[in-house]
PDB file of N, CA and C in Angstrom:
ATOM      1  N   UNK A   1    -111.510-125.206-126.994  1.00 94.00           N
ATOM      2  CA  UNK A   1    -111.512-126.649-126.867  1.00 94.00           C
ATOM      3  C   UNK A   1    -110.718-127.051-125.617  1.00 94.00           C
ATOM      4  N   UNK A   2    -111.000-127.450-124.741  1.00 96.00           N
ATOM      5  CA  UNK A   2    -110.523-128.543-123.552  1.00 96.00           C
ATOM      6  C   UNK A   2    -109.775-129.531-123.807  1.00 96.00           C
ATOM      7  N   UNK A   3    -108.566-129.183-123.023  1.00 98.00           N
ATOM      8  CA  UNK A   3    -107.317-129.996-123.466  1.00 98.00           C
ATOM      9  C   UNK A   3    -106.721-130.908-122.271  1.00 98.00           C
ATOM     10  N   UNK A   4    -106.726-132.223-121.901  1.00 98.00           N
ATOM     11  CA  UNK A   4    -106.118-132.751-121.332  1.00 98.00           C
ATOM     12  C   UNK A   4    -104.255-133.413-121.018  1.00 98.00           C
ATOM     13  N   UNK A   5    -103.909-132.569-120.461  1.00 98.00           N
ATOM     14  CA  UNK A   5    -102.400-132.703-120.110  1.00 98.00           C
ATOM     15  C   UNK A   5    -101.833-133.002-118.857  1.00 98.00           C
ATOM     16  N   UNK A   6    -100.576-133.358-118.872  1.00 98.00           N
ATOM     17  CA  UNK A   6     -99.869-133.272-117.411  1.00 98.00           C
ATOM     18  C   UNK A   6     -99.619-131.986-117.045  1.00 98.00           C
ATOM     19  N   UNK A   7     -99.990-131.889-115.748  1.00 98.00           N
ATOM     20  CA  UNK A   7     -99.348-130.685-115.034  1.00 98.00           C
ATOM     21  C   UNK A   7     -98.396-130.188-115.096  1.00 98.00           C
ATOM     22  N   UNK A   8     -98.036-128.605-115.333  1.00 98.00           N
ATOM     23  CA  UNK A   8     -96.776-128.276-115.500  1.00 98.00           C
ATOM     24  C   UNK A   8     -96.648-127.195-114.184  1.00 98.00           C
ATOM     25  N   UNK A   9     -95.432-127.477-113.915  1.00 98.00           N
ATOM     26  CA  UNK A   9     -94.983-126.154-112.419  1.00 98.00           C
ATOM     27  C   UNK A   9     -95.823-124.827-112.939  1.00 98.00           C
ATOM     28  N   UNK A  10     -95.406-124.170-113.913  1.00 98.00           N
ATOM     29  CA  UNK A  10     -96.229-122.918-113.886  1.00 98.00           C
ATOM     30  C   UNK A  10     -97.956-122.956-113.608  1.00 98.00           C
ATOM     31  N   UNK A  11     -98.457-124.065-113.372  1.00 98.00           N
ATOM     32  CA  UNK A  11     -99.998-124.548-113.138  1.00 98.00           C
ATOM     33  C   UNK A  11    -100.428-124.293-111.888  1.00 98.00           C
ATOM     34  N   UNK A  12     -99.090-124.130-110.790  1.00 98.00           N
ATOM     35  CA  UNK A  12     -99.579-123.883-109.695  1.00 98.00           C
ATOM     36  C   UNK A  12    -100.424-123.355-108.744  1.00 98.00           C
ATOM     37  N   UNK A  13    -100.316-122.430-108.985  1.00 97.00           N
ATOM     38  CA  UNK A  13    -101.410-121.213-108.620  1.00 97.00           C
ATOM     39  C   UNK A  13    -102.744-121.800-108.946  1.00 97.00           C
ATOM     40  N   UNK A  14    -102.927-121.929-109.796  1.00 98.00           N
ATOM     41  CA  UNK A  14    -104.638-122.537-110.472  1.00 98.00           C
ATOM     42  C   UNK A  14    -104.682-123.819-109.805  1.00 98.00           C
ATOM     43  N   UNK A  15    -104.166-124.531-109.601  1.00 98.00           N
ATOM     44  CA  UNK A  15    -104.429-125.966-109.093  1.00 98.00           C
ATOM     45  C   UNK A  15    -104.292-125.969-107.573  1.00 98.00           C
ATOM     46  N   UNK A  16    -103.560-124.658-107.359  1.00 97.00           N
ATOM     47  CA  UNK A  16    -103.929-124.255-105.773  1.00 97.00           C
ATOM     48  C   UNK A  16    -105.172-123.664-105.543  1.00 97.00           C
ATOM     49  N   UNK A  17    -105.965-123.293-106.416  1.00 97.00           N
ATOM     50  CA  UNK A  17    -106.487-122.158-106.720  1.00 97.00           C
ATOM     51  C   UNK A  17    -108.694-123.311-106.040  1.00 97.00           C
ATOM     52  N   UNK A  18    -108.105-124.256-106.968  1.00 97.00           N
ATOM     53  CA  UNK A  18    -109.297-125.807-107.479  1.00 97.00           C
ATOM     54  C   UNK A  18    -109.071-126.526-105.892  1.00 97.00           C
ATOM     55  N   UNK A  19    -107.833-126.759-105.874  1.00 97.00           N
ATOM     56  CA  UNK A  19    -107.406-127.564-104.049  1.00 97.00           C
ATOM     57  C   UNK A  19    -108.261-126.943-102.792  1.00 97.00           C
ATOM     58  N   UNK A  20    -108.094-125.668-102.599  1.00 96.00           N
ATOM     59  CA  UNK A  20    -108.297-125.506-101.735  1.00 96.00           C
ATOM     60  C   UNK A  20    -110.150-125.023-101.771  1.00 96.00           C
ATOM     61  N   UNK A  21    -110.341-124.732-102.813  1.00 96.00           N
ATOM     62  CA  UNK A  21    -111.634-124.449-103.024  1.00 96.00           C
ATOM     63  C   UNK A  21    -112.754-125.876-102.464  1.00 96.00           C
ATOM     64  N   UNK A  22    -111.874-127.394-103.109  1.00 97.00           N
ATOM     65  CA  UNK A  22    -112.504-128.533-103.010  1.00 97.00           C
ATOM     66  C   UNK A  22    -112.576-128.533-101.074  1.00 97.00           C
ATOM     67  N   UNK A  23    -111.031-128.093-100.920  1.00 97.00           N
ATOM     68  CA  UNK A  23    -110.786-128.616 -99.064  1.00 97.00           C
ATOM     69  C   UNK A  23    -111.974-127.770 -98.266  1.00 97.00           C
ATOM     70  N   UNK A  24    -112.345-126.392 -98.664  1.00 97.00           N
ATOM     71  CA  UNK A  24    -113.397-125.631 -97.955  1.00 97.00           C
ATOM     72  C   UNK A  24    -114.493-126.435 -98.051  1.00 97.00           C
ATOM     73  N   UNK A  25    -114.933-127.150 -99.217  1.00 97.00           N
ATOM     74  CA  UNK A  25    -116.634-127.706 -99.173  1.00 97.00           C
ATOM     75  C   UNK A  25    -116.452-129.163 -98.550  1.00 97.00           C
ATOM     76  N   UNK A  26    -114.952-129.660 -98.761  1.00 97.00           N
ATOM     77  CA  UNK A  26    -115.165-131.073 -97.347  1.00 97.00           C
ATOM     78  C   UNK A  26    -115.206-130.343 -95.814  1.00 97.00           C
ATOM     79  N   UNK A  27    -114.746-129.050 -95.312  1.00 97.00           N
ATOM     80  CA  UNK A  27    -114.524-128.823 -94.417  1.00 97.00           C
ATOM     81  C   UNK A  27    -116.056-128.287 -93.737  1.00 97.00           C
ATOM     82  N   UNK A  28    -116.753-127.781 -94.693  1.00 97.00           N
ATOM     83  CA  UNK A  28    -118.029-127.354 -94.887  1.00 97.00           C
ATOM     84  C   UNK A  28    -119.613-128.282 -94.532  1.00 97.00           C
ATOM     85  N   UNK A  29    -119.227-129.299 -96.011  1.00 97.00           N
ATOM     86  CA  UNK A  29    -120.342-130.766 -95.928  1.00 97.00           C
ATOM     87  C   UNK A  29    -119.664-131.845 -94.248  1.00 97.00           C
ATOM     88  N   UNK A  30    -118.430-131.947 -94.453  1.00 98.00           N
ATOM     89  CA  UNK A  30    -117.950-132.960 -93.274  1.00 98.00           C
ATOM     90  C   UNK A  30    -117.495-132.496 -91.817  1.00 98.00           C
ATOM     91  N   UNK A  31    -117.482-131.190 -91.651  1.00 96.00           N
ATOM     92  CA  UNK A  31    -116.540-130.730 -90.249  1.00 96.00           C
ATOM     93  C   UNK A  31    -115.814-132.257 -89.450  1.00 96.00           C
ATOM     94  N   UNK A  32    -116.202-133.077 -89.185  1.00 97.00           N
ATOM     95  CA  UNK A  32    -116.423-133.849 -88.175  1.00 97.00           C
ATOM     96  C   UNK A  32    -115.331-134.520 -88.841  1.00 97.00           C
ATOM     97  N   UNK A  33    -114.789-134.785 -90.302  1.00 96.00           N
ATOM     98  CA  UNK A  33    -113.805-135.163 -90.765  1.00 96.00           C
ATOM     99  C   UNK A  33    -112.526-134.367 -91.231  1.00 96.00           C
ATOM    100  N   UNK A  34    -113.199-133.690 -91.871  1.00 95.00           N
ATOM    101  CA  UNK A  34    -112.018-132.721 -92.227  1.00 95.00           C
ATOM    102  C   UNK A  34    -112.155-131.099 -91.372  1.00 95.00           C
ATOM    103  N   UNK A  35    -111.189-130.823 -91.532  1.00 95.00           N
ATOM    104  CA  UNK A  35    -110.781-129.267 -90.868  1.00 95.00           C
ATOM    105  C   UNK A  35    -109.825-128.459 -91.713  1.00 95.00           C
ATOM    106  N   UNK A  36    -109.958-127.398 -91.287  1.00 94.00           N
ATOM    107  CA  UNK A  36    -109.332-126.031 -92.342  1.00 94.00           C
ATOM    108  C   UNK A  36    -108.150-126.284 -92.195  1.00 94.00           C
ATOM    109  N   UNK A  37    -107.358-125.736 -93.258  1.00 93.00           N
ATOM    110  CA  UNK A  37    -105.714-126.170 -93.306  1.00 93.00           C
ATOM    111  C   UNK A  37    -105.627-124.807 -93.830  1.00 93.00           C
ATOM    112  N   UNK A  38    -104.049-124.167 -93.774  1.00 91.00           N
ATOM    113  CA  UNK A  38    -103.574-123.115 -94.660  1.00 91.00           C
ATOM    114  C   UNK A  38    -103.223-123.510 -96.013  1.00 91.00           C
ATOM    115  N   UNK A  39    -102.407-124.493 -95.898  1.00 93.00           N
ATOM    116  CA  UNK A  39    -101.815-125.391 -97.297  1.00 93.00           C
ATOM    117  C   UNK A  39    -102.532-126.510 -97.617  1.00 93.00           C
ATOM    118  N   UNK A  40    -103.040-126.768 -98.582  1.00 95.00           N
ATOM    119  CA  UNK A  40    -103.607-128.169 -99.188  1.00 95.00           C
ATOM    120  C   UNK A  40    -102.641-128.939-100.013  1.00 95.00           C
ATOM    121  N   UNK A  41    -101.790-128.042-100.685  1.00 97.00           N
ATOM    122  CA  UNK A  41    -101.130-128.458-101.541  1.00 97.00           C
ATOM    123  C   UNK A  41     -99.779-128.204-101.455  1.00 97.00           C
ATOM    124  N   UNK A  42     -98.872-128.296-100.663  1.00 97.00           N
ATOM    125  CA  UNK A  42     -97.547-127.413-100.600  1.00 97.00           C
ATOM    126  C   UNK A  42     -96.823-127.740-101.782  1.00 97.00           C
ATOM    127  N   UNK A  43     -95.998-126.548-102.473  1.00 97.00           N
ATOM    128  CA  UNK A  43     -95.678-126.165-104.108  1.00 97.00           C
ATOM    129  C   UNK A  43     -94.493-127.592-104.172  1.00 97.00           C
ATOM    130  N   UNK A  44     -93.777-127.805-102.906  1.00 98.00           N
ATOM    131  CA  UNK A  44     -92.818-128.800-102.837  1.00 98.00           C
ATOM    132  C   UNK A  44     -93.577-130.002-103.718  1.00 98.00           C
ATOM    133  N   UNK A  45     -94.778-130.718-102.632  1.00 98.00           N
ATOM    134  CA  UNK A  45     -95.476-131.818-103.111  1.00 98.00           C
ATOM    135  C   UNK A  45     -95.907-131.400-105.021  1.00 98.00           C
ATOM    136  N   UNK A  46     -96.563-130.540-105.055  1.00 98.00           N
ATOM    137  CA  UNK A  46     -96.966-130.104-106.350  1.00 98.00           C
ATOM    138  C   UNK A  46     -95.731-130.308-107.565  1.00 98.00           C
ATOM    139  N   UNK A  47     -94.464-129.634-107.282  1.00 98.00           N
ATOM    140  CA  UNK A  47     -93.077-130.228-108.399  1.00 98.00           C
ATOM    141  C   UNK A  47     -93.075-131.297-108.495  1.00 98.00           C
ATOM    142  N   UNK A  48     -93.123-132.089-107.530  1.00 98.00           N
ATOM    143  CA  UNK A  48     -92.989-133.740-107.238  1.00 98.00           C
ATOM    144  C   UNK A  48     -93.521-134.213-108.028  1.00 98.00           C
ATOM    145  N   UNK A  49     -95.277-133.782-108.009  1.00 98.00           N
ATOM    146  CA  UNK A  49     -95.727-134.309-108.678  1.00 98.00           C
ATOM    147  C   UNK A  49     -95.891-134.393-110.589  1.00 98.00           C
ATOM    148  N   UNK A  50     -95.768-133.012-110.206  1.00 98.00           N
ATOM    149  CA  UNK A  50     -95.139-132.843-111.756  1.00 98.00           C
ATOM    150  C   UNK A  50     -94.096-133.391-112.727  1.00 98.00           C
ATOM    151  N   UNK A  51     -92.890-133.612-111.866  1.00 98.00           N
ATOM    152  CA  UNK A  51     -92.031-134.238-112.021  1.00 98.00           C
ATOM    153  C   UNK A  51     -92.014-135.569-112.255  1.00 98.00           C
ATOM    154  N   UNK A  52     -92.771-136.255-111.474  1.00 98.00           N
ATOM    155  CA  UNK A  52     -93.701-137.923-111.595  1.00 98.00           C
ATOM    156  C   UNK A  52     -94.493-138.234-113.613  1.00 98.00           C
ATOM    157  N   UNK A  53     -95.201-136.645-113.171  1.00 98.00           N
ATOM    158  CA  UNK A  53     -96.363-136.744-114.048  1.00 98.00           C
ATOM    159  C   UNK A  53     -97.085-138.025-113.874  1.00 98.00           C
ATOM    160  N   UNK A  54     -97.287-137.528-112.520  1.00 98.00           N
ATOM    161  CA  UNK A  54     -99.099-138.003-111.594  1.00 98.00           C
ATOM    162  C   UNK A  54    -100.248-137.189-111.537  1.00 98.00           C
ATOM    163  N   UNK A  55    -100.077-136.036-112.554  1.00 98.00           N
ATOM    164  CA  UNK A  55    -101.007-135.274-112.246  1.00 98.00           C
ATOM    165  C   UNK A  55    -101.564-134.635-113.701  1.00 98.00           C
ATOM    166  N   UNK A  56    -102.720-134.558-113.845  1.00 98.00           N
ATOM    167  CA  UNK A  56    -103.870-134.524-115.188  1.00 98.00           C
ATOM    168  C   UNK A  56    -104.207-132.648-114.893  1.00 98.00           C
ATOM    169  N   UNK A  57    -104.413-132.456-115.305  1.00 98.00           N
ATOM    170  CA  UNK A  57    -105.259-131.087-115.827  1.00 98.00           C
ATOM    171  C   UNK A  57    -105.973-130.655-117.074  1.00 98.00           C
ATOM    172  N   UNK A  58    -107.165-130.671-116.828  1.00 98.00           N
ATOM    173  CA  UNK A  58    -107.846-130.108-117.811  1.00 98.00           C
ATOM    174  C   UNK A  58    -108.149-128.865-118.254  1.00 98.00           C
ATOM    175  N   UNK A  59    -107.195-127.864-119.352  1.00 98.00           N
ATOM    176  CA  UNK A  59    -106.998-126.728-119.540  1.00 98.00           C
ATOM    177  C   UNK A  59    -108.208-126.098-120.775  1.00 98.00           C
ATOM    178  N   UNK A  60    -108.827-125.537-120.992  1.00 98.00           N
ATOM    179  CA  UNK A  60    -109.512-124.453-121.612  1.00 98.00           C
ATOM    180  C   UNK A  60    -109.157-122.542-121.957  1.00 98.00           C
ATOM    181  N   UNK A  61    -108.505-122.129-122.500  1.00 96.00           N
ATOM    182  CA  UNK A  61    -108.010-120.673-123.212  1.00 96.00           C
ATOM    183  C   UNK A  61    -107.160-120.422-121.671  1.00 96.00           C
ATOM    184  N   UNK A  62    -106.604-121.490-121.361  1.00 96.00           N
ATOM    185  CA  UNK A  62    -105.292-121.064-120.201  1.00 96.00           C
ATOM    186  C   UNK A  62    -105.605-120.853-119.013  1.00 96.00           C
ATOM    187  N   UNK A  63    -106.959-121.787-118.911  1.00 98.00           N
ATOM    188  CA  UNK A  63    -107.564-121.812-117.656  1.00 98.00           C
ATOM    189  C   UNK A  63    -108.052-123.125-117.315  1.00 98.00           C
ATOM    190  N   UNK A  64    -107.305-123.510-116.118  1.00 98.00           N
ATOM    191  CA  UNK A  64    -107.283-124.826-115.466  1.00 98.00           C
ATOM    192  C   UNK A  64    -108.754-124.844-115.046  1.00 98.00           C
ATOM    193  N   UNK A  65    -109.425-126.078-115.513  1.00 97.00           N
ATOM    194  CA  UNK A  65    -111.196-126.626-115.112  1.00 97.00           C
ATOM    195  C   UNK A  65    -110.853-127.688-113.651  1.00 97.00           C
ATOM    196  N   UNK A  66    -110.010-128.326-114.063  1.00 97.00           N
ATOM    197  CA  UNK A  66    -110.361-129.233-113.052  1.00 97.00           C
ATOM    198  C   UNK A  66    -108.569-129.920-112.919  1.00 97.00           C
ATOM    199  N   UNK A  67    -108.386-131.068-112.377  1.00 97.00           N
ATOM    200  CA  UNK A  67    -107.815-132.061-112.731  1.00 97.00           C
ATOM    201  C   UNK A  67    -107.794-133.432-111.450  1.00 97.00           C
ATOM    202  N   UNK A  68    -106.747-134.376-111.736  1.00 97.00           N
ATOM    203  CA  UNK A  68    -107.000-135.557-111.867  1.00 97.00           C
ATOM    204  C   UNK A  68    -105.304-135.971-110.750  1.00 97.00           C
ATOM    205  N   UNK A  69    -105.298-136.833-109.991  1.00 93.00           N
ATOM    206  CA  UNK A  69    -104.017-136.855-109.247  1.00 93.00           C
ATOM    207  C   UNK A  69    -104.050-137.941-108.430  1.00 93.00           C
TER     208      UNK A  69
END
């Protein structure tokens, strides 16, 4: 069952995992707008956000689907 929660620091990796996957297909469909980056998400911004709890994830058997930010 698919569970909607706030992001927790240990999420990182996986939500780095969804980030940068999304930044390749704008960099892909748009060149002309976007361009390749190393970091999409730096782990700094990511605590922050966690810390806020500005940030959604939708988890399934401990595997991040998507989320929301």
């Amino acid at each position: 069952m698919t569970q909607i929660r706030f992001a927790e620091n240990k999420d990182y990796e996986q939500v780095n995992t969804i980030m940068n996957q999304v930044q390749e297909l704008h960099v892909m469909w748009r060149p002309d707008i976007y361009r390749a980056c190393d970091t999409v998400l730096p782990q700094e911004m990511f605590e922050g956000m966690v810390s806020a709890q500005t940030m959604l994830v939708a988890e399934e058997g401990g595997n991040i689907l998507g989320l929301l930010a």
